[in-house]
Each structure stands twice: as structure tokens, then as C-alpha cells.
Amino acid sequence: MKKILSVLLFTICKLSFSQVIIGDNVGTATDKTSVLLEFSSTQNKGIILPYITDKTGLNTPGSLILNATIPTAAKVEYYNGTTWVDLSVQTANVSSYLGIQPTAKENTNAKVVIGANTSAADGILVLESTTKAMVLPTVSSYKNIINPAPGMMVLLNNGGVKTLAFYNGNMWSFWSY
């Protein structure tokens, strides 16, 4: 009976395209129909972008990375489909952080796709939808984040004024929209 139930649940999970909410249980697939991935807005945490030491062949528009090809001059970058755009105010030395990263090159076919069964896009986490988006971790102040890691990204919501913030290991950079 347990095996049948496990197979049934696995099949349902593979066929459904529901939302993923990380950090709290606020909301459901019924009331958040435009969300693929959402993070809690009450925990003063962010997303840590992948540390990239070799950008060769990395050309998927919308990619966000911590460019550590020169570990002593790392910076957060965004690929706009044509060129890499620097989102950092200045560079940072992330050499000591690279020591905790895996030394072997990862499997380039390994990725998590949310919103579809497959995706042609390259990336570690691929959100594949034309009608849904990711809701970033939201904080009221970047100063409330204790010991941020290089490559951290959050959305600041300061009384309704929203700003995208990136930490490159040295300082925060802010992008308003």
C-alpha cells in the first residue's frame, strides 16, 4: 500500500505545476496564481547567486551570477542577452569563499526547472513560464541581514519604496525601478 501511495504521489507531483513557497506557509496555489517561486518576507534572508569562475558558454539572457573569474575582483553581473552588465559598485575579494565551493566542475546538464517538465535554458535554477514569476526575498533593511554572503540578492521594501540589492562580498549595490 505504501509503495502504491508513493508512486501515486510522485506521479501527481510530476504532472502538477504548482507554486513553491520557501520560508513560510502564507498563500496557496489558489490565491497566488502568478507565482512560481516565492520566499518569506519576514526572515531577513536572501538568495545567494552562483559563484562562477568560468563564464565560457554562459549566454542565457536573464542570468544573474557572482562573477569570480578573478577571485580578488569579484562582482555581481546580469546577462542581458548581448553583454554582461556589472551590478556591483566595486569589486570584492571572494577568494576565501571559493574554498568552500566544490572544486569539480558541475554537471552542465544538472538543473532544477520550476514551471515545466524541461527547459532549453541553461542554469542552475530555471523558472520556465510565460505567465508566472519569482517573488524575491523581501527585507525592510539590508542592515538586518546578519553576515551576508557574497552574491546575496534581496528586494528592499522601505515603506513602499522597492530597491533591488546585491552584496558582492565587500559592499551592497542598489538598483531602483
Protein backbone atom coordinates (compact mmCIF):
# COMPACT_ATOMS: atom_id res chain seq x y z
CA MET A 1 0.00 0.00 0.00
CA LYS A 2 2.85 2.40 0.87
CA LYS A 3 4.54 1.77 -2.49
CA ILE A 4 1.33 2.40 -4.40
CA LEU A 5 0.69 5.62 -2.46
CA SER A 6 4.30 6.76 -3.03
CA VAL A 7 4.07 6.12 -6.79
CA LEU A 8 0.71 7.91 -6.95
CA LEU A 9 2.05 10.97 -5.09
CA PHE A 10 5.18 11.06 -7.24
CA THR A 11 3.06 10.94 -10.41
CA ILE A 12 0.82 13.75 -9.19
CA CYS A 13 3.86 15.87 -8.31
CA LYS A 14 5.40 15.35 -11.76
CA LEU A 15 2.18 16.31 -13.53
CA SER A 16 1.35 19.39 -11.48
CA PHE A 17 2.91 22.80 -11.93
CA SER A 18 2.24 24.36 -8.55
CA GLN A 19 4.00 27.12 -6.73
CA VAL A 20 6.92 26.71 -4.37
CA ILE A 21 6.86 28.88 -1.25
CA ILE A 22 10.05 28.84 0.84
CA GLY A 23 10.25 30.08 4.42
CA ASP A 24 6.60 30.33 5.40
CA ASN A 25 3.22 28.88 4.58
CA VAL A 26 1.42 32.09 3.62
CA GLY A 27 -0.62 31.70 0.47
CA THR A 28 -1.73 28.85 -1.72
CA ALA A 29 -1.76 27.93 -5.39
CA THR A 30 -5.33 29.24 -5.47
CA ASP A 31 -4.54 32.80 -4.37
CA LYS A 32 -1.05 33.13 -5.90
CA THR A 33 -1.73 32.15 -9.48
CA SER A 34 1.07 34.30 -10.92
CA VAL A 35 3.83 32.93 -8.66
CA LEU A 36 6.27 30.14 -9.48
CA LEU A 37 8.70 30.61 -6.60
CA GLU A 38 8.30 32.79 -3.51
CA PHE A 39 10.43 33.44 -0.44
CA SER A 40 9.38 34.57 3.01
CA SER A 41 9.37 38.32 3.56
CA THR A 42 9.92 38.10 7.32
CA GLN A 43 13.24 36.34 7.82
CA ASN A 44 15.97 38.83 6.75
CA LYS A 45 17.50 36.34 4.35
CA GLY A 46 18.27 36.45 0.64
CA ILE A 47 19.17 34.34 -2.36
CA ILE A 48 22.85 33.60 -2.92
CA LEU A 49 23.74 33.69 -6.60
CA PRO A 50 26.03 31.01 -8.05
CA TYR A 51 29.77 31.71 -7.90
CA ILE A 52 31.09 31.42 -11.45
CA THR A 53 34.82 31.01 -12.08
CA ASP A 54 34.48 30.40 -15.84
CA LYS A 55 31.78 32.17 -17.89
CA THR A 56 32.70 30.35 -21.12
CA GLY A 57 29.49 29.39 -22.91
CA LEU A 58 27.26 31.07 -20.32
CA ASN A 59 24.90 33.12 -22.50
CA THR A 60 21.34 32.68 -21.27
CA PRO A 61 19.56 36.06 -21.09
CA GLY A 62 18.42 36.87 -17.56
CA SER A 63 21.28 35.03 -15.85
CA LEU A 64 22.47 36.52 -12.55
CA ILE A 65 25.86 35.44 -11.16
CA LEU A 66 28.67 36.34 -8.83
CA ASN A 67 31.49 36.57 -11.36
CA ALA A 68 34.54 35.15 -9.58
CA THR A 69 36.67 34.55 -12.69
CA ILE A 70 39.14 36.84 -10.93
CA PRO A 71 38.52 35.94 -7.26
CA THR A 72 40.15 39.13 -5.98
CA ALA A 73 37.90 41.27 -8.21
CA ALA A 74 34.51 39.53 -7.98
CA LYS A 75 31.30 41.31 -8.89
CA VAL A 76 27.62 40.58 -9.36
CA GLU A 77 26.62 40.51 -13.04
CA TYR A 78 23.50 40.15 -15.17
CA TYR A 79 23.40 38.87 -18.77
CA ASN A 80 21.01 41.00 -20.85
CA GLY A 81 21.16 38.80 -23.96
CA THR A 82 24.05 40.70 -25.53
CA THR A 83 26.56 41.50 -22.82
CA TRP A 84 27.25 41.04 -19.12
CA VAL A 85 26.18 44.08 -17.06
CA ASP A 86 28.06 44.86 -13.83
CA LEU A 87 25.60 45.32 -10.94
CA SER A 88 28.29 45.95 -8.31
CA VAL A 89 29.58 49.35 -7.27
CA GLN A 90 33.08 47.97 -6.78
CA THR A 91 34.83 44.62 -6.81
CA ALA A 92 35.32 42.28 -3.85
CA ASN A 93 37.83 39.62 -2.85
CA VAL A 94 35.93 36.32 -2.53
CA SER A 95 38.99 34.05 -2.52
CA SER A 96 38.25 32.71 0.96
CA TYR A 97 34.67 31.85 -0.06
CA LEU A 98 35.78 29.84 -3.08
CA GLY A 99 37.46 27.39 -0.73
CA ILE A 100 34.05 26.23 0.48
CA GLN A 101 32.77 25.76 -3.07
CA PRO A 102 33.06 22.40 -4.85
CA THR A 103 36.31 22.14 -6.82
CA ALA A 104 34.97 19.81 -9.51
CA LYS A 105 33.16 21.32 -12.47
CA GLU A 106 29.45 20.68 -12.04
CA ASN A 107 27.41 18.64 -14.44
CA THR A 108 26.30 21.19 -17.05
CA ASN A 109 23.07 19.26 -17.59
CA ALA A 110 22.13 19.37 -13.91
CA LYS A 111 19.44 21.93 -13.14
CA VAL A 112 16.15 22.43 -11.40
CA VAL A 113 13.25 23.54 -13.58
CA ILE A 114 10.13 25.00 -11.98
CA GLY A 115 7.03 25.60 -14.09
CA ALA A 116 7.64 22.97 -16.77
CA ASN A 117 8.95 19.43 -17.14
CA THR A 118 12.01 20.59 -19.11
CA SER A 119 13.69 23.74 -20.35
CA ALA A 120 16.22 24.53 -23.07
CA ALA A 121 17.63 27.36 -20.93
CA ASP A 122 20.98 26.88 -19.21
CA GLY A 123 21.11 27.50 -15.50
CA ILE A 124 21.05 26.01 -12.03
CA LEU A 125 17.52 27.16 -11.22
CA VAL A 126 15.34 27.75 -14.28
CA LEU A 127 11.90 29.30 -13.93
CA GLU A 128 10.09 28.28 -17.11
CA SER A 129 6.81 30.16 -17.52
CA THR A 130 5.34 32.87 -19.69
CA THR A 131 2.72 33.82 -17.08
CA LYS A 132 4.38 33.35 -13.68
CA ALA A 133 7.36 34.84 -11.87
CA MET A 134 9.58 34.58 -8.81
CA VAL A 135 8.91 36.75 -5.75
CA LEU A 136 12.28 37.69 -4.28
CA PRO A 137 13.08 37.55 -0.57
CA THR A 138 11.96 40.93 0.76
CA VAL A 139 13.54 42.75 3.70
CA SER A 140 12.88 46.14 5.25
CA SER A 141 16.60 46.89 5.67
CA TYR A 142 19.73 45.21 4.34
CA LYS A 143 21.35 46.11 7.68
CA ASN A 144 19.13 43.48 9.36
CA ILE A 145 20.84 40.69 7.39
CA ILE A 146 23.47 39.22 9.69
CA ASN A 147 26.70 38.25 7.91
CA PRO A 148 25.53 38.33 4.26
CA ALA A 149 27.38 36.05 1.85
CA PRO A 150 28.92 37.30 -1.40
CA GLY A 151 26.38 37.10 -4.20
CA MET A 152 23.36 37.68 -1.94
CA MET A 153 20.31 39.27 -3.56
CA VAL A 154 17.25 40.74 -1.81
CA LEU A 155 14.42 43.15 -2.50
CA LEU A 156 14.35 46.05 -0.05
CA ASN A 157 10.89 47.36 0.79
CA ASN A 158 11.37 50.58 2.70
CA GLY A 159 7.87 51.94 3.24
CA GLY A 160 6.72 51.02 -0.26
CA VAL A 161 9.93 52.16 -1.99
CA LYS A 162 11.35 48.98 -3.52
CA THR A 163 15.01 48.53 -4.40
CA LEU A 164 16.92 45.50 -5.66
CA ALA A 165 20.07 44.98 -3.59
CA PHE A 166 23.15 42.84 -4.28
CA TYR A 167 26.02 42.07 -1.91
CA ASN A 168 29.28 41.28 -3.69
CA GLY A 169 31.26 40.34 -0.58
CA ASN A 170 32.50 43.86 0.04
CA MET A 171 29.51 46.18 -0.17
CA TRP A 172 25.85 46.39 -1.13
CA SER A 173 24.75 47.80 -4.51
CA PHE A 174 21.24 49.14 -5.03
CA TRP A 175 19.07 49.25 -8.15
CA SER A 176 15.72 51.05 -8.04
CA TYR A 177 12.96 50.59 -10.56
